[in-house]
Short mmCIF file of C-alpha atoms and ligand atoms in Angstrom, two decimals:
data_model
loop_
_atom_site.label_atom_id
_atom_site.label_comp_id
_atom_site.label_asym_id
_atom_site.label_seq_id
_atom_site.Cartn_x
_atom_site.Cartn_y
_atom_site.Cartn_z
CA MET O 871 89.99 111.43 141.73
CA ARG O 872 92.30 114.43 141.38
CA VAL O 873 95.00 114.18 144.05
CA LEU O 874 97.56 116.65 145.35
CA ALA O 875 100.66 114.82 146.62
CA ILE O 876 103.42 116.26 148.79
CA GLU O 877 106.86 114.81 149.60
CA THR O 878 109.40 116.39 151.98
CA SER O 879 111.03 113.41 153.69
CA CYS O 880 114.63 114.42 153.12
CA ASP O 881 116.12 117.34 151.20
CA ASP O 882 113.84 117.71 148.19
CA THR O 883 110.63 119.72 148.34
CA ALA O 884 108.16 118.09 145.96
CA ALA O 885 104.51 118.34 144.93
CA ALA O 886 102.54 116.58 142.21
CA VAL O 887 99.05 116.38 140.80
CA LEU O 888 97.66 113.05 139.58
CA ASP O 889 94.31 112.06 138.16
CA GLU O 890 92.91 109.10 136.21
CA SER O 891 95.00 110.07 133.19
CA GLY O 892 98.24 109.87 135.21
CA VAL O 893 100.72 112.52 136.37
CA ARG O 894 99.44 115.97 135.47
CA ALA O 895 102.34 117.82 137.12
CA SER O 896 105.41 116.94 139.17
CA ILE O 897 107.67 119.61 140.67
CA VAL O 898 110.85 118.98 142.66
CA ALA O 899 112.87 121.78 144.27
CA SER O 900 116.28 120.37 145.08
CA GLN O 901 118.27 121.63 148.08
CA ASP O 902 121.59 120.30 146.78
CA MET O 903 123.00 123.83 146.63
CA VAL O 904 122.12 124.43 150.29
CA HIS O 905 123.74 121.25 151.63
CA GLY O 906 126.53 120.93 149.08
CA LYS O 907 128.97 123.16 150.93
CA TYR O 908 128.60 121.02 154.09
CA GLY O 909 129.21 117.78 152.16
CA GLY O 910 125.98 116.24 153.46
CA ILE O 911 122.42 116.99 154.49
CA VAL O 912 122.04 119.31 157.49
CA PRO O 913 118.61 118.39 158.95
CA GLU O 914 117.92 121.80 160.49
CA LEU O 915 118.65 123.56 157.21
CA ALA O 916 116.54 121.04 155.31
CA SER O 917 113.40 121.73 157.34
CA ARG O 918 113.89 125.50 157.14
CA GLN O 919 114.35 125.25 153.38
CA HIS O 920 111.20 123.12 153.05
CA MET O 921 109.26 125.88 154.82
CA VAL O 922 110.50 128.43 152.29
CA ALA O 923 109.85 126.23 149.26
CA ILE O 924 106.70 124.25 150.03
CA LEU O 925 104.00 126.78 149.06
CA PRO O 926 105.66 127.95 145.83
CA VAL O 927 106.28 124.31 144.86
CA ILE O 928 102.60 123.43 145.42
CA GLU O 929 101.51 126.54 143.50
CA ARG O 930 103.73 125.57 140.58
CA ALA O 931 102.41 122.03 140.54
CA LEU O 932 98.82 123.30 140.46
CA ALA O 933 99.67 125.83 137.74
CA ASP O 934 101.44 123.18 135.64
CA ALA O 935 98.41 120.91 135.98
CA GLY O 936 96.22 123.84 134.91
CA ILE O 937 94.07 123.64 138.03
CA GLY O 938 93.45 125.59 141.23
CA LEU O 939 93.21 124.39 144.81
CA ASP O 940 89.41 124.28 144.38
CA ASP O 941 89.84 121.45 141.86
CA VAL O 942 91.82 119.21 144.26
CA GLU O 943 89.69 116.29 145.46
CA ALA O 944 92.05 114.57 147.90
CA VAL O 945 95.43 115.11 149.54
CA THR O 946 98.29 112.73 150.27
CA ALA O 947 101.76 113.20 151.76
CA THR O 948 104.77 111.22 152.91
CA TYR O 949 104.68 110.66 156.69
CA GLY O 950 107.83 108.53 157.06
CA PRO O 951 110.51 107.30 157.11
CA GLY O 952 112.81 110.30 156.93
CA LEU O 953 114.01 113.35 158.82
CA VAL O 954 111.22 114.28 161.20
CA GLY O 955 111.75 118.03 160.83
CA SER O 956 111.52 117.66 157.05
CA LEU O 957 108.56 115.28 157.06
CA LEU O 958 106.58 117.57 159.35
CA VAL O 959 106.60 120.48 156.90
CA GLY O 960 104.97 118.62 154.01
CA LEU O 961 102.69 116.58 156.25
CA GLN O 962 101.37 119.61 158.14
CA VAL O 963 100.70 121.55 154.94
CA ALA O 964 98.88 118.53 153.45
CA LYS O 965 96.79 118.04 156.57
CA GLY O 966 96.10 121.79 156.70
CA ILE O 967 94.75 121.80 153.14
CA ALA O 968 92.66 118.67 153.84
CA PHE O 969 91.26 120.16 157.05
CA GLU O 970 90.46 123.57 155.63
CA ARG O 971 88.79 122.13 152.52
CA GLY O 972 87.23 119.05 154.10
CA LEU O 973 89.12 116.75 151.71
CA PRO O 974 90.05 113.10 152.26
CA PHE O 975 93.66 112.58 153.33
CA VAL O 976 96.01 109.62 153.46
CA GLY O 977 99.66 109.40 154.51
CA VAL O 978 102.15 107.38 152.45
CA ASN O 979 105.29 105.47 153.38
CA HIS O 980 108.17 106.92 151.35
CA LEU O 981 109.54 103.44 150.65
CA GLU O 982 106.20 102.34 149.22
CA GLY O 983 106.35 105.33 146.89
CA HIS O 984 109.77 104.23 145.58
CA LEU O 985 108.66 100.60 145.17
CA LEU O 986 105.61 101.61 143.12
CA ALA O 987 107.27 104.42 141.09
CA ILE O 988 107.71 102.10 138.10
CA LEU O 989 103.91 101.87 137.78
CA LEU O 990 103.82 105.56 136.81
CA ASP O 991 105.56 104.58 133.58
CA ARG O 992 104.31 101.10 132.74
CA PRO O 993 102.22 98.25 134.11
CA VAL O 994 104.10 95.45 135.88
CA ALA O 995 102.31 92.26 136.94
CA PHE O 996 102.41 91.33 140.62
CA PRO O 997 104.32 89.81 142.25
CA TYR O 998 107.57 91.49 141.28
CA LEU O 999 110.93 91.71 143.01
CA GLY O 1000 111.68 95.27 144.14
CA LEU O 1001 115.22 96.38 144.90
CA LEU O 1002 115.07 99.72 146.69
CA VAL O 1003 118.40 101.53 146.67
CA SER O 1004 118.55 105.06 148.01
CA GLY O 1005 120.59 107.32 150.25
CA GLY O 1006 118.99 105.92 153.39
CA HIS O 1007 117.81 102.45 152.38
CA THR O 1008 118.95 99.33 150.58
CA SER O 1009 116.35 96.59 150.79
CA LEU O 1010 114.86 93.84 148.72
CA TYR O 1011 111.10 93.25 148.71
CA LEU O 1012 108.62 90.94 147.13
CA VAL O 1013 105.89 93.32 145.96
CA GLU O 1014 102.79 91.13 146.05
CA ASP O 1015 100.26 93.90 145.54
CA ILE O 1016 99.79 97.55 146.44
CA GLY O 1017 100.05 97.48 150.22
CA GLN O 1018 101.52 93.97 150.39
CA TYR O 1019 105.28 93.88 150.68
CA ARG O 1020 107.49 91.12 152.02
CA GLN O 1021 110.97 92.23 153.01
CA LEU O 1022 113.49 89.64 151.84
CA GLY O 1023 116.77 91.36 152.62
CA ARG O 1024 118.35 94.60 153.73
CA THR O 1025 121.71 96.21 154.29
CA ARG O 1026 123.50 95.21 157.45
CA ASP O 1027 125.28 98.57 157.64
CA ASP O 1028 125.40 101.45 155.14
CA ALA O 1029 122.88 102.04 152.36
CA ALA O 1030 124.29 101.83 148.82
CA GLY O 1031 123.68 105.57 148.34
CA GLU O 1032 125.61 106.26 151.52
CA ALA O 1033 128.53 104.23 150.18
CA PHE O 1034 128.46 106.40 147.06
CA ASP O 1035 128.13 109.65 149.01
CA LYS O 1036 130.83 108.83 151.57
CA GLY O 1037 133.14 107.48 148.86
CA ALA O 1038 132.69 110.67 146.86
CA LYS O 1039 133.50 112.75 149.93
CA MET O 1040 136.76 110.81 150.46
CA LEU O 1041 137.62 111.42 146.81
CA GLY O 1042 136.95 115.15 147.13
CA LEU O 1043 133.93 115.07 144.82
CA GLY O 1044 130.73 117.05 145.27
CA PHE O 1045 127.47 116.18 147.01
CA PRO O 1046 125.38 114.14 146.44
CA GLY O 1047 128.18 111.83 145.51
CA GLY O 1048 126.41 109.10 143.58
CA ARG O 1049 125.89 111.21 140.50
CA GLU O 1050 129.46 112.56 140.67
CA ILE O 1051 130.98 109.06 140.87
CA ASP O 1052 128.68 107.90 138.07
CA LYS O 1053 129.90 110.76 135.82
CA ARG O 1054 133.58 110.21 136.64
CA ALA O 1055 133.26 106.43 136.26
CA ALA O 1056 132.04 106.80 132.68
CA GLY O 1057 135.58 107.64 131.60
CA GLY O 1058 137.32 105.14 133.90
CA ASN O 1059 138.46 101.53 133.89
CA ARG O 1060 136.27 99.46 136.19
CA THR O 1061 138.85 96.69 136.50
CA ALA O 1062 141.71 99.01 137.52
CA ILE O 1063 141.37 98.19 141.24
CA ARG O 1064 139.71 95.10 142.65
CA PHE O 1065 137.79 96.33 145.72
CA PRO O 1066 136.45 93.49 147.90
CA ARG O 1067 132.88 92.30 147.48
CA ALA O 1068 131.18 91.45 150.77
CA SER O 1069 129.19 88.30 150.60
CA ILE O 1070 126.81 87.46 153.39
CA LYS O 1071 126.64 83.72 153.63
CA ARG O 1072 124.00 83.41 156.28
CA GLY O 1073 121.17 85.87 155.89
CA GLY O 1074 119.99 85.13 152.41
CA TYR O 1075 119.60 88.36 150.53
CA ASP O 1076 121.27 90.88 152.83
CA PHE O 1077 123.78 93.50 151.70
CA SER O 1078 126.83 95.16 153.26
CA PHE O 1079 128.71 98.23 152.05
CA SER O 1080 130.88 99.26 154.97
CA GLY O 1081 133.76 97.01 153.85
CA VAL O 1082 134.11 98.53 150.40
CA LYS O 1083 134.04 102.00 151.93
CA THR O 1084 136.83 101.05 154.33
CA SER O 1085 138.91 99.56 151.54
CA LEU O 1086 138.56 102.77 149.53
CA ARG O 1087 139.79 104.72 152.56
CA GLN O 1088 142.70 102.30 152.94
CA HIS O 1089 143.52 102.56 149.24
CA LEU O 1090 143.71 106.35 149.57
CA LEU O 1091 145.77 106.18 152.78
CA ASP O 1092 148.18 103.83 151.03
CA GLY O 1093 148.70 106.61 148.47
CA GLY O 1094 147.03 104.84 145.54
CA THR O 1095 148.28 106.27 142.28
CA HIS O 1096 145.37 105.37 140.03
CA ALA O 1097 143.56 108.05 138.05
CA LEU O 1098 140.44 109.40 139.79
CA ASP O 1099 138.16 108.15 137.01
CA ASP O 1100 139.55 104.62 137.43
CA VAL O 1101 139.06 104.70 141.20
CA CYS O 1102 135.45 105.85 140.68
CA ALA O 1103 134.75 103.17 138.07
CA SER O 1104 136.27 100.41 140.23
CA TYR O 1105 134.50 101.54 143.40
CA GLN O 1106 131.17 101.85 141.56
CA GLU O 1107 131.66 98.39 140.05
CA ALA O 1108 132.09 96.82 143.48
CA ILE O 1109 128.89 98.44 144.79
CA VAL O 1110 126.96 97.43 141.67
CA ASP O 1111 128.19 93.81 141.85
CA MET O 1112 127.06 93.61 145.47
CA LEU O 1113 123.59 94.83 144.48
CA VAL O 1114 123.20 92.57 141.45
CA GLY O 1115 124.29 89.32 143.19
CA PRO O 1116 121.66 88.96 145.97
CA THR O 1117 118.95 90.44 143.72
CA LEU O 1118 119.42 87.81 141.03
CA LYS O 1119 119.62 85.06 143.64
CA ALA O 1120 116.32 86.19 145.16
CA ALA O 1121 114.69 86.44 141.73
CA GLU O 1122 115.76 82.89 140.95
CA ASP O 1123 114.73 81.48 144.33
CA LEU O 1124 111.32 83.16 144.25
CA GLY O 1125 110.61 82.52 140.59
CA VAL O 1126 109.43 86.05 139.77
CA THR O 1127 109.42 87.24 136.18
CA THR O 1128 110.28 90.91 136.75
CA ILE O 1129 112.94 92.74 138.75
CA VAL O 1130 112.22 96.40 139.46
CA VAL O 1131 114.98 98.67 140.73
CA SER O 1132 114.04 101.98 142.37
CA GLY O 1133 115.34 104.77 144.62
CA GLY O 1134 118.00 107.38 143.95
CA VAL O 1135 120.79 104.89 143.23
CA SER O 1136 118.66 103.29 140.49
CA ALA O 1137 119.63 106.37 138.44
CA ASN O 1138 123.17 104.93 138.34
CA SER O 1139 124.10 104.16 134.75
CA ARG O 1140 126.33 101.17 135.57
CA LEU O 1141 123.70 99.61 137.86
CA ARG O 1142 121.13 100.00 135.09
CA ALA O 1143 123.39 98.35 132.51
CA SER O 1144 124.72 95.60 134.75
CA MET O 1145 121.36 94.60 136.30
CA THR O 1146 119.72 94.65 132.86
CA ASP O 1147 122.45 92.50 131.27
CA ALA O 1148 122.70 89.95 134.08
CA GLY O 1149 118.94 89.86 134.68
CA THR O 1150 118.02 89.49 131.03
CA ALA O 1151 120.65 86.76 130.55
CA ALA O 1152 119.05 84.86 133.45
CA GLY O 1153 115.61 85.19 131.83
CA PHE O 1154 114.13 88.06 133.86
CA GLU O 1155 112.62 91.30 132.74
CA VAL O 1156 114.43 94.22 134.40
CA ALA O 1157 112.68 97.57 134.81
CA PHE O 1158 113.79 100.97 136.09
CA PRO O 1159 111.63 104.07 136.55
CA ARG O 1160 112.52 107.06 134.39
CA PHE O 1161 115.27 109.18 135.99
CA ALA O 1162 112.88 111.79 137.40
CA TYR O 1163 111.03 109.05 139.30
CA CYS O 1164 114.19 107.33 140.60
CA THR O 1165 115.21 110.13 142.95
CA ASP O 1166 112.77 111.66 145.44
CA ASN O 1167 109.59 113.05 143.89
CA ALA O 1168 105.93 113.52 144.79
CA ALA O 1169 104.52 111.72 141.73
CA MET O 1170 105.40 108.33 143.26
CA ILE O 1171 103.79 109.39 146.56
CA GLY O 1172 100.73 110.46 144.58
CA TYR O 1173 100.57 107.06 142.89
CA ALA O 1174 100.66 105.14 146.18
CA GLY O 1175 98.38 107.63 147.96
CA ARG O 1176 95.81 107.76 145.17
CA ALA O 1177 95.62 103.96 145.02
CA ARG O 1178 94.95 103.90 148.76
CA LEU O 1179 92.42 106.74 148.58
CA LEU O 1180 90.54 104.97 145.77
CA ARG O 1181 90.29 101.92 148.02
CA GLY O 1182 88.65 104.12 150.63
CA GLU O 1183 91.67 104.30 152.94
CA ARG O 1184 91.92 107.46 155.03
CA HIS O 1185 94.18 108.70 157.80
CA ASP O 1186 92.95 110.78 160.65
CA LEU O 1187 94.44 114.30 160.71
CA THR O 1188 96.21 113.37 163.95
CA LEU O 1189 98.65 111.31 161.84
CA ASN O 1190 102.19 112.17 162.95
CA ALA O 1191 105.55 112.02 161.15
CA ALA O 1192 107.63 108.90 161.80
CA ALA O 1193 111.43 108.82 161.49
CA THR O 1194 111.39 105.05 161.07
CA LEU O 1195 108.48 103.38 159.35
CA PRO O 1196 108.97 99.84 158.09
CA ILE O 1197 106.83 98.36 155.37
CA GLY O 1198 105.97 94.72 155.00
CA VAL O 1199 106.96 91.91 157.30
CA ASP O 1200 110.23 90.00 157.20
CA ALA O 1201 110.07 86.94 154.99
O1 LIG N 121 115.92 108.24 146.73
P1 LIG N 121 116.82 109.40 146.97
O2 LIG N 121 116.67 110.61 146.09
O3 LIG N 121 116.69 109.90 148.46
C1 LIG N 121 116.54 109.01 149.51
O4 LIG N 121 115.37 108.60 149.78
O5 LIG N 121 117.60 108.66 150.11
O6 LIG N 121 118.32 108.84 146.90
C2 LIG N 121 119.43 109.67 147.08
C3 LIG N 121 120.68 108.86 146.87
C4 LIG N 121 121.97 109.60 147.21
O7 LIG N 121 122.77 108.77 148.02
C5 LIG N 121 122.62 109.81 145.84
O8 LIG N 121 124.03 109.86 145.90
C6 LIG N 121 122.14 108.62 145.08
O9 LIG N 121 120.78 108.46 145.49
N1 LIG N 121 122.23 108.79 143.63
C7 LIG N 121 123.05 108.07 142.84
C8 LIG N 121 122.90 108.56 141.53
N2 LIG N 121 121.98 109.58 141.56
C9 LIG N 121 121.57 109.70 142.86
N3 LIG N 121 123.88 107.07 143.16
C10 LIG N 121 124.59 106.52 142.14
N4 LIG N 121 124.52 106.95 140.88
C11 LIG N 121 123.69 107.95 140.51
N5 LIG N 121 123.62 108.35 139.24
ZN1 LIG N 122 113.88 108.35 148.57
#
C-alpha cells in the first residue's frame, strides 16, 4: 500500500511517501526562521506558514518518490495533539485528497508517530520501553504493540524540550534552544555548576524540570561568572540525568530488554551518550531513531498510519483536530 503522510502539528510542515519497501520520500519544511525572531512559536504564524508550504511540500515528496498523486493508494495525517490551527491545515488537505480521490484515510496521534519512529530504521521486539522527549511532551510508555501503549510516567510540569528552549532564551541563545545548548555544551565542562536534580519520590517514573529552570534563572540573577559553554554543559547534564534516572528504573522494574528514546530532544548528543552508556552498563539495548526521525517528520506518521491502514482501520472524514490527545492508559 503506497501511503501519503502529512504532519503539521506544530511548526514543521512535513509530507512523506511510504510503501512496502519503506520510506520513499520524506520532506520537512522548517519554520525556525519565521519564529526565531520571536524566541518561540507563534501559533497564528505557524498555521499561516503551513498554508503557504503544505502543497509545495506534498509536491516535493511525490516528486522525490517518483510518483504522482494518481499513484497514492491511501492518506494519513496527524490529528493531534498539537496546535489546532496547525493541525487543521495538514488534516484538511489530507482529508481533501482522500475525499476527492476516494482513498482510505486514517488519522494518527503525533505521539504514536514518535514512539514508533525507531521502526523506520530497525526492527525492535515488543514490548519495549519508550521515552518520548519533545518540546511539548516528556513521557514514558511501555510499547506493547502498535496501538497498545501503557503510560508509566510523565512530566509534572515542563517538558524537557521546554526546559532546553526556556533555558536557551535566558542565556540569550537562539530558537529552538535545545540544539543551541547542545552545540555550546560540547565545548563546556558539565561539572562546572551543580544544578539540582528533582527526584519524585512518590509517583514512580514521573519527571520535573521546572526546578532546574528556576535554578538557572537564579544562577544568572546571582551574576554567575562561569563561561557560557560551561553553563550550557552543566544545565544540559542536569536535564539528561533527570531523564536517564526514571527511565532506567522503569526498564529494570518492567524487565524490558530495549529502551527506545524518541522526540526532538532525543537528538541531544549528551542524552544519546549518557542513556546509551548507563543503559548498556545495566544490560539493556538502547536505541535512538536517526536524527531526521527524532524531530518532527511525516515518515513516522506514515509508519503508524500505514500500519493502521493495513489492519483495515479507517477514520471517517468528519475526524477533527484535537489539541490534547492522550495515548494509552495510565499504568
Ligand atoms: O519533537 P519535536 O521536533 O517537536 C515537538 O513535538 O515538540 O521537538 C522539538 C524540541 C524542541 O524543544 C527542541 O529544542 C528540542 O526538541 N531539540 C533538542 C535538540 N534538538 C531539538 N533538545 C536538545 N538537544 C538537541 N540537540
Ligand atoms: Zn513532535
